[in-house]
XYZ file of C-alpha atoms in Angstrom:
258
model
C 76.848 57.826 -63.940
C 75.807 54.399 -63.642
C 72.192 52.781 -63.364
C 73.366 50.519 -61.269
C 73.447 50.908 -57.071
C 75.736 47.935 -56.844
C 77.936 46.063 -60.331
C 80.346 43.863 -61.542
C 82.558 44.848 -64.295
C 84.572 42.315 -66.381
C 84.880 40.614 -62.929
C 87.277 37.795 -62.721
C 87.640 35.400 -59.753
C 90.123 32.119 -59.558
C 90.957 29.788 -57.321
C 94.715 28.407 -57.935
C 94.566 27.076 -61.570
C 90.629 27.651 -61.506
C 88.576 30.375 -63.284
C 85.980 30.891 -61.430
C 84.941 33.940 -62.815
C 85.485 35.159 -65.845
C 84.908 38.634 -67.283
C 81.159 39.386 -65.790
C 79.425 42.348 -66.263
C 75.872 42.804 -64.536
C 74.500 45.002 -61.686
C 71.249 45.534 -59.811
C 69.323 48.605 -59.911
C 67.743 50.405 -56.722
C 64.652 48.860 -55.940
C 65.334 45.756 -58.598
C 65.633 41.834 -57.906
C 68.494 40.683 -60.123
C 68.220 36.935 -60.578
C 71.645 34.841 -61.024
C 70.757 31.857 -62.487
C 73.267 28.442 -62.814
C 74.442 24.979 -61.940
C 76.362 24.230 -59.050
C 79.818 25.288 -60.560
C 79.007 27.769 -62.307
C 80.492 30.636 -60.311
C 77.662 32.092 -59.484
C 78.343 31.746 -55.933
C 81.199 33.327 -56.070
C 80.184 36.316 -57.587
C 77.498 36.853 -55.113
C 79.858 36.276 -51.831
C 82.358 39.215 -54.491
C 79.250 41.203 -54.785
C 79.248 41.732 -50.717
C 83.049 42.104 -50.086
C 83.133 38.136 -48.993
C 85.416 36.835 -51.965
C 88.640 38.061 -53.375
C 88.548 38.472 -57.125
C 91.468 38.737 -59.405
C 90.756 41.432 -61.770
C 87.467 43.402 -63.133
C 85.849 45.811 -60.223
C 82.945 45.933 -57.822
C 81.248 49.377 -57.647
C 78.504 50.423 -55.067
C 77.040 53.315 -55.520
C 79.227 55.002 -57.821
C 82.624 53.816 -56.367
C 85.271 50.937 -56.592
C 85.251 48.818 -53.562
C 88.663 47.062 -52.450
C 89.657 43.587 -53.497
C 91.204 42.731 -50.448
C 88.041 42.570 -48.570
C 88.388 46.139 -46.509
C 85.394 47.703 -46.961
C 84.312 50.741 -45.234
C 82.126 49.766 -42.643
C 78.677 51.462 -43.708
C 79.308 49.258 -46.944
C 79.521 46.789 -45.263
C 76.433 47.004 -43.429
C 74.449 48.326 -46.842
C 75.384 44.995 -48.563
C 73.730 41.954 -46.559
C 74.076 37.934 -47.580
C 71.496 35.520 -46.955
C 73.185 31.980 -47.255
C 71.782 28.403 -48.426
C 71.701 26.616 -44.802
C 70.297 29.318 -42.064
C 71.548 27.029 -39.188
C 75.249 27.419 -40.303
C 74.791 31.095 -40.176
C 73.670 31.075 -36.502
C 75.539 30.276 -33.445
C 73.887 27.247 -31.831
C 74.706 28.781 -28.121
C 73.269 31.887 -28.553
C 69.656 32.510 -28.494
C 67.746 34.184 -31.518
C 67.017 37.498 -30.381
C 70.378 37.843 -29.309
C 72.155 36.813 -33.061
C 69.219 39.525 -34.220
C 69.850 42.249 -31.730
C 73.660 41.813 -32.068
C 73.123 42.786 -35.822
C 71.001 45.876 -34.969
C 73.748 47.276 -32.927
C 76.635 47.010 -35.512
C 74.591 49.741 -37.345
C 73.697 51.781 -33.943
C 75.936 50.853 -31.220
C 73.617 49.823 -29.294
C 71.410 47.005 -28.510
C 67.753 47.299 -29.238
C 65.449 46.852 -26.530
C 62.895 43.622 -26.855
C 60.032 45.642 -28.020
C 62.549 46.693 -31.168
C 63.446 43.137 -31.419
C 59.465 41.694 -31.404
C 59.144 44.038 -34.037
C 61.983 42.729 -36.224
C 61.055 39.268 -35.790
C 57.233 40.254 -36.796
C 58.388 41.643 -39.893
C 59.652 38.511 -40.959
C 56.271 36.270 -39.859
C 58.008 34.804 -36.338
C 56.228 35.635 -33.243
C 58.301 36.697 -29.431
C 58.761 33.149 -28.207
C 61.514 33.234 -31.009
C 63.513 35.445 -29.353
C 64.105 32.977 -26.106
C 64.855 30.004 -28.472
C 68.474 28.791 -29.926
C 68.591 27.387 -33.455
C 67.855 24.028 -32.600
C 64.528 24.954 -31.608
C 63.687 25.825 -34.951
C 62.594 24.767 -38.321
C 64.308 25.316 -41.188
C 61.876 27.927 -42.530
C 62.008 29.631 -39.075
C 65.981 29.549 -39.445
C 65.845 31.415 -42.276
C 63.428 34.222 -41.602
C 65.685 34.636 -38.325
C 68.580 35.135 -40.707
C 66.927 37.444 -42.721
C 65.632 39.241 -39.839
C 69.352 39.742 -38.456
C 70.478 40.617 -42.101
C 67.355 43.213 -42.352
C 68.531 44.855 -38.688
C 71.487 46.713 -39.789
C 68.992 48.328 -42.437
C 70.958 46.753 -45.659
C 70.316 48.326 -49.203
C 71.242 45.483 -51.357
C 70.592 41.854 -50.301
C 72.134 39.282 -51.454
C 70.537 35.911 -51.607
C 72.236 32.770 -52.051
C 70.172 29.669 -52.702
C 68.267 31.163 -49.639
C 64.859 28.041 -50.222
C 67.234 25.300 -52.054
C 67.223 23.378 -48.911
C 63.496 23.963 -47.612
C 60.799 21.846 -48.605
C 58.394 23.545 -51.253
C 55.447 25.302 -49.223
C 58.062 26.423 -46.941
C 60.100 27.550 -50.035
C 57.136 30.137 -51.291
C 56.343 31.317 -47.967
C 60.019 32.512 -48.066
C 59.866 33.849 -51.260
C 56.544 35.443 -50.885
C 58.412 37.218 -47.531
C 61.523 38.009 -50.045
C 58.859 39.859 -51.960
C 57.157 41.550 -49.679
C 60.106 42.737 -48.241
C 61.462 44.342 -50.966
C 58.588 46.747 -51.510
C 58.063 47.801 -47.685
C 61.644 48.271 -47.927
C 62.884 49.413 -51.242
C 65.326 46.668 -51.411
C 67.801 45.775 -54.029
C 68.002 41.894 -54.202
C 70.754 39.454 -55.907
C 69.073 36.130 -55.786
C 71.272 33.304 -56.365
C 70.151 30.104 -57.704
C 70.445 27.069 -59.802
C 66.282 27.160 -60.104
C 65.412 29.028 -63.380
C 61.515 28.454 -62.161
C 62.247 30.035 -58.723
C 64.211 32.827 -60.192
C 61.621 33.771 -63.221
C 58.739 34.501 -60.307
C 61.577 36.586 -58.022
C 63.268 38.474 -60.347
C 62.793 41.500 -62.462
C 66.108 40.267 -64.558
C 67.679 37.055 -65.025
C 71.347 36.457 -65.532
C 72.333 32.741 -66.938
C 75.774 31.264 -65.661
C 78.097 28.887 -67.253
C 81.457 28.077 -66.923
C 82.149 31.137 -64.865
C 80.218 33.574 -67.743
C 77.383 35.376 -67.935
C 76.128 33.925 -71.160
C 72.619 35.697 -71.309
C 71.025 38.158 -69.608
C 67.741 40.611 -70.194
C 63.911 40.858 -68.512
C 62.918 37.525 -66.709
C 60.079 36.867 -68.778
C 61.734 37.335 -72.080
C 64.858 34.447 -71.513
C 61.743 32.364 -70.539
C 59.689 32.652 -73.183
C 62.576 33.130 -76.002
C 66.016 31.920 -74.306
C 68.660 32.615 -76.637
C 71.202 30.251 -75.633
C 71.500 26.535 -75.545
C 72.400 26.416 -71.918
C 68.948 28.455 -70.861
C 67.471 26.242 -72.749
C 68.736 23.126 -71.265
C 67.871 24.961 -67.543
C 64.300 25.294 -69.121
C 64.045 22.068 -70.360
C 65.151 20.497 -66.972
C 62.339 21.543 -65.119
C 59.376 19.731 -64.277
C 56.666 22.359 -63.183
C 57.720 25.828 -63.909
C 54.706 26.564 -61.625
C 55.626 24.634 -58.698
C 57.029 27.231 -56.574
C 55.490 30.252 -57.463
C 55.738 33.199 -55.107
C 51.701 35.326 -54.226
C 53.271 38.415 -54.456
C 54.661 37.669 -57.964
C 51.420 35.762 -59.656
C 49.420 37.691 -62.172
């Protein structure tokens, strides 16, 4: 049986003429933060959106918890509820027209059937930091920081096991940036989360995750314990990632600092 409560195996994914994907292997353990780490091209968006039933892929397999999910995007709905996406820009995610608490209790019910009542929904939207006036406002009353603790609010209502986040601080400014990563953190413990974080940041993703994967051309070209492709990266490309950065210390999550 595998270790792993949600893989890819020799996972291919193309678009027309365009390989995507090609031939990944990597999963995320119960409990674990799984780092994804590449340029924009890389693929590594498309194996995350694959990872949660959101992508078509070619060949290869997805398995959750111990079983092959469907290529043609029919997953059983409890899967689809265990396996949550966070995207880049929170305002795209969320209707403009409809009010926060509404997007958030709207989530909730797809797992119960029924809407929560406000004093379940104040207490969704204080897990994430936001207070009840948040649950009267539309998007455009928001921040951008706000946005995306509402969106991981709503992902966090249908009671998800794996999350799945895609350059979830890549377009926040920095202190907002750690005070969403030091929620991502947090979260996962209260919660025993599994977490795919996707990102082009090798400095964001060596504070988040317990294992880094490195992305290019559509591979997985190293992979192995966060700290170790930091401090010995074994491929030119990790390197050049490394190299690129400026202060491997700017953003540096409290939960994760020794």
């Amino acid at each position: 049986m595998s270790e792993y409560l949600l893989e890819a195996r020799d996972l291919h994914i193309t678009y027309g003429p365009k390989h995507a994907v090609r031939g990944v292997n990597l999963g995320v353990r119960p409990g674990e933060t799984l780092g994804v780490v590449g340029e924009s091209g890389s693929g590594k968006s498309s194996l995350g959106r694959a990872l949660v039933g959101l992508e078509r892929w070619s060949s290869g397999s997805v398995r959750y918890d111990g079983r092959d999910l469907s290529p043609k995007l029919k997953l059983p709905r409890a899967v689809r509820l265990d396996l949550q996406m966070v995207f880049q820009d929170p305002a795209s995610a969320l209707n403009p027209r409809r009010r926060l608490g509404r997007a958030v209790a709207e989530a909730a019910a797809a797992r119960t059937g029924t809407l929560p009542g406000r004093h379940e929904l104040v207490a969704l939207f204080a897990h994430v930091g936001l207070n009840d006036s948040f649950l009267d406002r539309y998007p455009g009353q928001a921040s951008g920081g706000q946005l995306q603790r509402v969106v991981l609010a709503r992902a966090l209502a249908v009671r998800p096991r794996v999350l799945v986040a895609d350059e979830p601080v890549s377009a926040l400014d920095v202190s907002v940036q750690a005070q969403v990563l030091n929620l991502l953190c947090d979260l996962r413990e209260e919660l025993d989360l599994s977490i795919v974080f996707v990102s082009h940041d090798i400095a964001v993703v060596r504070h988040m995750a317990d294992r880094i994967a490195v992305m290019y051309q559509g591979q997985v070209v190293e992979s192995g314990d966060a700290e170790r492709i930091v401090a010995d990266p074994g491929h030119d490309y990790t390197r050049s990632l490394l190299d690129a950065v400026p202060d491997p210390d700017a953003v540096r999550p409290r939960a994760l600092t020794s």
